[in-house]
Coordinates of C-alpha atoms in Angstrom, one line a residue:
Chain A
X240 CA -53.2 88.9 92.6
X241 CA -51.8 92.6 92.5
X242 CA -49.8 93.7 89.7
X243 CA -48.0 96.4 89.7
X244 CA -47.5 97.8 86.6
X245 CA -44.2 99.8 86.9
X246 CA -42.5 96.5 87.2
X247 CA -43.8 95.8 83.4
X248 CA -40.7 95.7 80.7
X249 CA -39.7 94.7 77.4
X250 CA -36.9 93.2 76.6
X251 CA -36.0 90.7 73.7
X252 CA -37.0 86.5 74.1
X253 CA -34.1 84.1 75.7
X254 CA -34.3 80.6 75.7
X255 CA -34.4 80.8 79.1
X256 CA -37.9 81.9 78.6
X257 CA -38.9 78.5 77.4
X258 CA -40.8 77.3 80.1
X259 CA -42.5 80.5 80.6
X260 CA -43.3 81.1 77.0
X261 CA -44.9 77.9 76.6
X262 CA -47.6 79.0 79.7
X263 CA -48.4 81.5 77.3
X264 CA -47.9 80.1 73.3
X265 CA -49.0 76.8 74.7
X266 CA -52.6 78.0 75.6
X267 CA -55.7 78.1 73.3
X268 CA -57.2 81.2 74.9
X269 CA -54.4 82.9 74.1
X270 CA -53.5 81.9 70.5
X271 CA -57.1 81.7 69.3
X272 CA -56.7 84.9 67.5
X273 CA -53.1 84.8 66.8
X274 CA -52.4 82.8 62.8
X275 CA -49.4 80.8 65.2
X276 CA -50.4 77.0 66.1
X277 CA -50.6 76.8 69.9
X278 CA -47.3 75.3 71.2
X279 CA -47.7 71.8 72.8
X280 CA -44.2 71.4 74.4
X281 CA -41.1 72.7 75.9
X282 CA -38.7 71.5 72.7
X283 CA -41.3 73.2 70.6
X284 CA -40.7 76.6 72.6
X285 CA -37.3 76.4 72.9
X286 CA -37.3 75.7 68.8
X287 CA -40.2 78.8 68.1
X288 CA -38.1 81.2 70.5
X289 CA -34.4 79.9 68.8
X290 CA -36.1 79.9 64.7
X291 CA -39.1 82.9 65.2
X292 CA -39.0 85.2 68.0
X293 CA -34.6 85.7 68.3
X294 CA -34.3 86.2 64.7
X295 CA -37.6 88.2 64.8
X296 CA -37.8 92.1 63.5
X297 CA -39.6 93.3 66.2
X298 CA -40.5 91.0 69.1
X299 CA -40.3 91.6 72.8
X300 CA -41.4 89.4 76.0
X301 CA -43.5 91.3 78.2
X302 CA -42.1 90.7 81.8
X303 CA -42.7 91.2 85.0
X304 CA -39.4 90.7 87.2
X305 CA -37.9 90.1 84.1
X306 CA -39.7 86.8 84.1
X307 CA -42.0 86.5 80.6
X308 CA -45.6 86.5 80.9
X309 CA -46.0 87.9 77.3
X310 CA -45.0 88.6 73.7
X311 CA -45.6 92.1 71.6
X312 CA -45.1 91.1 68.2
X313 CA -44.8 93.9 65.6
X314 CA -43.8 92.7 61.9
X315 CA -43.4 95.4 59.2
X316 CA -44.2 94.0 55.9
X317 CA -42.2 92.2 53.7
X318 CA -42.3 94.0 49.7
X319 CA -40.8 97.4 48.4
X320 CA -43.7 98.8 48.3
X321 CA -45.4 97.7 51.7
X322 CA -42.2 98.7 53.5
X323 CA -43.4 101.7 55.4
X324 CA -46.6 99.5 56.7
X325 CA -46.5 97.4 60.4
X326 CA -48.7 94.7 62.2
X327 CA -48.9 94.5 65.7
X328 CA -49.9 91.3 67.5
X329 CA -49.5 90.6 71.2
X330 CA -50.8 87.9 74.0
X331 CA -50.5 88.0 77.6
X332 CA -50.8 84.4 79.7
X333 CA -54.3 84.1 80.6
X334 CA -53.3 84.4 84.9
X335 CA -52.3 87.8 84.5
X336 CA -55.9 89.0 82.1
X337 CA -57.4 91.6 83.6
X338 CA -54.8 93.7 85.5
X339 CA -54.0 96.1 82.0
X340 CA -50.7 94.7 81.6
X341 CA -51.1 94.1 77.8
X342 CA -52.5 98.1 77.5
X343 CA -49.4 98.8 79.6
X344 CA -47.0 96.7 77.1
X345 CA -48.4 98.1 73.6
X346 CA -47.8 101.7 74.9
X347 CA -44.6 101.3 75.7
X348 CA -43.9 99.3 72.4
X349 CA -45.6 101.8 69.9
X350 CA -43.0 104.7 70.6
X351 CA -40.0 102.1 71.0
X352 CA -40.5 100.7 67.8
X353 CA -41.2 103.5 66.1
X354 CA -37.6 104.8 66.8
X355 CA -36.5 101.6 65.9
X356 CA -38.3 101.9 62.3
X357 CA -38.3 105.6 61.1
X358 CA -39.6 103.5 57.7
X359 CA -42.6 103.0 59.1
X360 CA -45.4 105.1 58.7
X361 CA -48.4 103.2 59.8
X362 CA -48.7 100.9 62.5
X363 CA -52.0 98.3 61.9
X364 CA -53.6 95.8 64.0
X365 CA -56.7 93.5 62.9
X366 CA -58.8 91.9 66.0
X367 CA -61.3 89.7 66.1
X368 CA -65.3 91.4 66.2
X369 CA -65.5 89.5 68.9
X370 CA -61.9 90.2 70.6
X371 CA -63.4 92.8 73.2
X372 CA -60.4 92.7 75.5
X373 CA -57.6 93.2 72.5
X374 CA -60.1 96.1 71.1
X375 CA -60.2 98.1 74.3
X376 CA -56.4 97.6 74.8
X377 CA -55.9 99.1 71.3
X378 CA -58.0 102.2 72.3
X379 CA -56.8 102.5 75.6
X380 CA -53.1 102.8 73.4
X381 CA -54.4 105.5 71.3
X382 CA -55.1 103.2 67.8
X383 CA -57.5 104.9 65.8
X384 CA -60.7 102.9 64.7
X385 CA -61.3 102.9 60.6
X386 CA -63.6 100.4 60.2
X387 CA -64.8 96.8 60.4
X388 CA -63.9 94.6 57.4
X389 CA -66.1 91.5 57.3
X390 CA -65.6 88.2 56.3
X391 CA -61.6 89.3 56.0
X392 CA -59.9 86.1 56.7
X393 CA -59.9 82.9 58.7
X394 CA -58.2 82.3 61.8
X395 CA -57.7 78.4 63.4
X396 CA -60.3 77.4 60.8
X397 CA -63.1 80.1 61.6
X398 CA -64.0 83.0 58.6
X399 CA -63.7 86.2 61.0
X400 CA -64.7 90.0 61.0
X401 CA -62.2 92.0 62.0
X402 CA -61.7 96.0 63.4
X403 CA -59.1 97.6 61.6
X404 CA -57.2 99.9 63.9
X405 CA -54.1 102.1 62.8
X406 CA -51.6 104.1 65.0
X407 CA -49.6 106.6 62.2
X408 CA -45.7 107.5 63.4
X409 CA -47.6 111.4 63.5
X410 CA -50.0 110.3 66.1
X411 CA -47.1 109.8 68.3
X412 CA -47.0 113.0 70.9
X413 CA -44.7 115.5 70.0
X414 CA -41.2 115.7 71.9
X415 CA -41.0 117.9 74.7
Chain B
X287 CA -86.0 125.6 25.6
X288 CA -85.4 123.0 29.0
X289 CA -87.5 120.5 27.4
X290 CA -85.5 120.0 24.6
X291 CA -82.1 120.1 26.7
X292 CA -83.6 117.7 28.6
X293 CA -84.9 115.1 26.0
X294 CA -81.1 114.9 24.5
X295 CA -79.7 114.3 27.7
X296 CA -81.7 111.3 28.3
X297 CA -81.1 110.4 24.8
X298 CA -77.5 110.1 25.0
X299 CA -78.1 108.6 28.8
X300 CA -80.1 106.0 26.9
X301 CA -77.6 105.4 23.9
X302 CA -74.7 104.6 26.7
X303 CA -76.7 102.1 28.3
X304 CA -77.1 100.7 24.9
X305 CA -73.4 100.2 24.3
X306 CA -72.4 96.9 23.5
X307 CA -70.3 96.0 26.5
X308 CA -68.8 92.5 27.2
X309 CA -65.6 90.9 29.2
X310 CA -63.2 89.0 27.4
X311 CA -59.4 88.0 28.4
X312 CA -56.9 90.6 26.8
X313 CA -54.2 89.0 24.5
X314 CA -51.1 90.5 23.0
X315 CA -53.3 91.3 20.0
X316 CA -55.0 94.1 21.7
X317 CA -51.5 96.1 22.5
X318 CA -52.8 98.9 20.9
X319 CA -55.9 99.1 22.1
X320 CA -54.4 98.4 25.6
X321 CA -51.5 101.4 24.7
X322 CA -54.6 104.0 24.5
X323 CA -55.5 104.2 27.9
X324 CA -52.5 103.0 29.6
X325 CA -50.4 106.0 27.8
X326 CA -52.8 108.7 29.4
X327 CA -52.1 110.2 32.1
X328 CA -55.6 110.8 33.1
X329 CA -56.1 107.3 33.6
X330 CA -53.3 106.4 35.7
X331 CA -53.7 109.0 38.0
X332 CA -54.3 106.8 40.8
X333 CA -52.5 104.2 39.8
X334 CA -49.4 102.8 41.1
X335 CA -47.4 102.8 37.2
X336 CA -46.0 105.7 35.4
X337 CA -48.4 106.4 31.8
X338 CA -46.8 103.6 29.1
X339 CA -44.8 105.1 26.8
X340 CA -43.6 102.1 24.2
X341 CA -45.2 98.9 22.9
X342 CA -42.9 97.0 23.7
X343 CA -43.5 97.5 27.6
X344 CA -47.3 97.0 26.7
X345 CA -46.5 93.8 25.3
X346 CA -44.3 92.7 28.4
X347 CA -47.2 93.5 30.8
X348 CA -49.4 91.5 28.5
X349 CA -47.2 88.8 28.5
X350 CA -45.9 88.6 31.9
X351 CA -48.9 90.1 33.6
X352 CA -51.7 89.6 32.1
X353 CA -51.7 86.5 30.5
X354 CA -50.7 84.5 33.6
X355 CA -53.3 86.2 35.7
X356 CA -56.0 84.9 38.4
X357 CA -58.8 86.6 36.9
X358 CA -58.3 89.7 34.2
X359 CA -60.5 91.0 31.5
X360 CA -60.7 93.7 28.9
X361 CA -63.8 95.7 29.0
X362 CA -64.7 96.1 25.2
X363 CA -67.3 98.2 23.7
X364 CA -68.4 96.4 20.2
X365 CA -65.3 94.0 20.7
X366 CA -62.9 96.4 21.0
X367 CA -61.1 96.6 24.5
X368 CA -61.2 100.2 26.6
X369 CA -60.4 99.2 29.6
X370 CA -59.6 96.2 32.0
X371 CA -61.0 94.9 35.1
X372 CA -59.4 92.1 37.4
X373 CA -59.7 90.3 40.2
X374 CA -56.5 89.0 42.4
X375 CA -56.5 85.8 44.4
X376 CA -55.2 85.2 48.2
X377 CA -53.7 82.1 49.2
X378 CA -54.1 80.2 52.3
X379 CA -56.0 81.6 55.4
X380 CA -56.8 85.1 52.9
X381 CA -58.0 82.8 50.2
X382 CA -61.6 84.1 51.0
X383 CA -60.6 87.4 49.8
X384 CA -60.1 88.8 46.3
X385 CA -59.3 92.2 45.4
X386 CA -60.7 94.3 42.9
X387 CA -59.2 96.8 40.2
X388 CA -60.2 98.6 36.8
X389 CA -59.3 100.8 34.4
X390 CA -61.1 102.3 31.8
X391 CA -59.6 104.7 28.5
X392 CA -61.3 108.4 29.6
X393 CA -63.2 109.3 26.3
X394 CA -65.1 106.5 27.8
X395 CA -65.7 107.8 31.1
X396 CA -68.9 108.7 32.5
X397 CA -70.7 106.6 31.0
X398 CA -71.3 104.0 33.3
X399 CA -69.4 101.5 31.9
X400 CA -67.0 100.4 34.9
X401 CA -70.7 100.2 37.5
X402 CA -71.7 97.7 34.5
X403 CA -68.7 95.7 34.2
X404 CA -68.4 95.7 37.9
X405 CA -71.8 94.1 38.0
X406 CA -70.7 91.4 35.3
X407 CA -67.9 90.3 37.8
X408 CA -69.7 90.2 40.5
X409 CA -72.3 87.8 38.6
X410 CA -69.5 85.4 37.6
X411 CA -66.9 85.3 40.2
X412 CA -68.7 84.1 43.4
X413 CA -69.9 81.2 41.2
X414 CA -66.5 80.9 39.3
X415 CA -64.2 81.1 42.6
X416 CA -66.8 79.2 45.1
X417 CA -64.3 79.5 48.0
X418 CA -64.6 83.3 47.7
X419 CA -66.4 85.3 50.6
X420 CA -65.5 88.4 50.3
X421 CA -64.5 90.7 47.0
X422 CA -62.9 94.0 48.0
X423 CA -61.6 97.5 46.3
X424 CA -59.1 99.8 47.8
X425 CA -60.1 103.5 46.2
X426 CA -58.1 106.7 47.1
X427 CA -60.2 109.2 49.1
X428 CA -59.9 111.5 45.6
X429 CA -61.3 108.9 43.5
X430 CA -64.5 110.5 44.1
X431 CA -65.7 108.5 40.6
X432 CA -64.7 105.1 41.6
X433 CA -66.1 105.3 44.7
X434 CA -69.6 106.0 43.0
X435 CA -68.8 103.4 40.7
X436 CA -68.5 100.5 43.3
X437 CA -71.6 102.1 45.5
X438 CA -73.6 101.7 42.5
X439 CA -72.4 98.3 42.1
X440 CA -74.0 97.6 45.3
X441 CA -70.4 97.3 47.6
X442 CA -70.3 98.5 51.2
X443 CA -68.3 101.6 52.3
X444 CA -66.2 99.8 55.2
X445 CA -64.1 102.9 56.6
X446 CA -61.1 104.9 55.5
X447 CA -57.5 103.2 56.2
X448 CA -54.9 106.0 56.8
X449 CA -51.7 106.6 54.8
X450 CA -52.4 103.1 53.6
X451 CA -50.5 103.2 50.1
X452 CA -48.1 104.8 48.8
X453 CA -48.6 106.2 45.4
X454 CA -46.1 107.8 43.1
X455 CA -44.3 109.0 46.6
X456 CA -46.8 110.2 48.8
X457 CA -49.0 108.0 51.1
X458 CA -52.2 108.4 50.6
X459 CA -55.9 107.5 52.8
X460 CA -57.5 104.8 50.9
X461 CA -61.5 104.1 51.0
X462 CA -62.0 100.6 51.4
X463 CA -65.3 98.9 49.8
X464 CA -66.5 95.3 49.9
X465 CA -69.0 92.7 48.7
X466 CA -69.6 89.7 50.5
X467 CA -71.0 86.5 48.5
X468 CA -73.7 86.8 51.1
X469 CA -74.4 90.3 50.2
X470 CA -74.7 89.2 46.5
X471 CA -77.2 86.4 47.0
X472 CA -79.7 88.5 48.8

């Protein structure tokens, strides 16, 4: 399959997107290391897409031909204090691994939301020691490596170490 | 002339070992020891609070935070509290995870109190909190005291997390440290 990755674009979830979002939500490889429980049916995508990702601060289907193969989920935290903080998560349907279609995604999301949160000072993600695909898309984005934090916190039942990576709003490149 | 200088020195290294140090819960009895070091300004440096400057705002945080917590403790030297150390609990799919914090009044400070009250904790709370995996400490990358404090105390230097907290205004780096119950057993 060839993918051509200026076709890639963001735009917010539909419910039209249901049957295509459950390829995706509805998968195990995918949501392995996401904390959401894999979807198991169209009602349950209409309902996660109508209750999570409309209402969402920050969630965008990854398309191709504006068809969803995707979600980049960023989520700044909730708390006063914590405002200025943000977690990024993201999954692409496991037919379209492999082509750098998530790498593309996160590098167009990081600037967007950015703009969209001039709060928000520091962007984190947390992936799996053993997440090698996620943890070359992260570099590939320009995420900066701090550190591995072990035993950190269990995913779908497993204890996990995880890479904490950070992208601050002043690594962004300067406007020309 | 140096061998006297140096025999006082491990004199007094060997009397502050000697202090009587012990963990005990903190009460609204100990106010006023508790108003000594959370008054000065030395102390709560890196913290996120402003220096305490009435009782009755000591005796609020005693009451409403204190009391009521996971795990807290007054460091005391012959009974008498001079300093507090705590541990706070996760819920759910961070419930492995605790994080660590301590304060200590600075006429006591380098003596090596916090590394041994440290140790204490980390002798009781895996046993105590059994679903606990992993006890971590967030330190600002100024603390340069607390980060010796928690490498004595045997924790693991994980990496420096960028702009991570905010404190009084300005975000700062933050050194994060950890202990796994696994690391403790062996």
């Amino acid at each position: 399959m060839e993918v051509d990755l200026s076709k890639i674009t963001l735009r917010p979830f539909k419910l039209e997107d249901a049957d295509d979002f459950l390829l995706c939500a509805g998968d195990d490889q995918v949501t392995n290391n996401l904390r959401w429980r894999t979807l198991s049916s169209k009602q349950e995508a209409l309902d996660h897409i109508k209750d999570v990702c409309i209402p969402h601060p920050w969630r965008r289907s990854i398309c191709i031909d504006n068809c969803s193969i995707g979600f980049i989920s960023i989520f700044p935290f909730s708390g006063e204090e914590d405002r200025f903080k943000a977690n990024i998560g993201y999954g692409v349907a496991v037919k379209y691994w492999g082509h750098g279609i998530a790498t593309k995604a996160v590098k167009m999301a990081v600037p967007q939301f950015f703009a969209d949160f001039p709060d928000v000072v520091r962007l984190e993600a947390l992936i799996d020691a053993q997440n090698l695909g996620s943890q070359r898309v992260v570099e590939k984005t320009g995420f900066q490596k701090e550190g591995m934090l072990r035993k950190y916190a269990y995913m779908k039942g497993k204890l996990r170490d995880m890479f904490i990576y950070s992208f601050l709003s002043t690594d962004l490149p300067a406007n020309p | 002339m140096e061998a006297t200088s140096v025999v006082q020195l491990d004199q007094t290294k060997a009397k502050d070992e000697c202090l009587n140090l012990s963990l005990r819960p903190l009460q609204v009895s100990d106010v006023d020891d508790f108003m000594v070091w959370a008054s000065d300004e030395k102390v709560t440096r890196f913290c996120t609070w402003e220096p305490y400057t009435n009782k009755e705002d000591g005796l609020n945080y005693i009451k409403n935070t204190v009391v009521p917590h996971p795990w807290f403790r007054a460091i005391c030297v012959d009974d008498r509290p001079v300093g507090a150390i705590s541990v706070s609990a996760n819920s759910g799919n961070d419930k492995c995870r605790g994080e660590l914090g301590y304060v200590l009044a600075s006429k006591y400070w380098g003596k090596g109190i916090v590394t041994r009250a440290v140790k204490m904790v980390v002798d009781t709370i895996f046993v105590e909190w059994p679903h606990l995996e992993r006890l971590e400490a967030l330190v600002d990358v100024e603390n340069v005291g607390s980060q010796r404090v928690l490498e004595k105390a045997g924790f693991q230097r994980e990496g420096v997390l960028r702009k991570y907290f905010i404190l009084k205004g300005r975000s700062r780096d933050m050194v994060m440290f950890s202990l796994l119950s696994t690391d403790y057993q062996s």
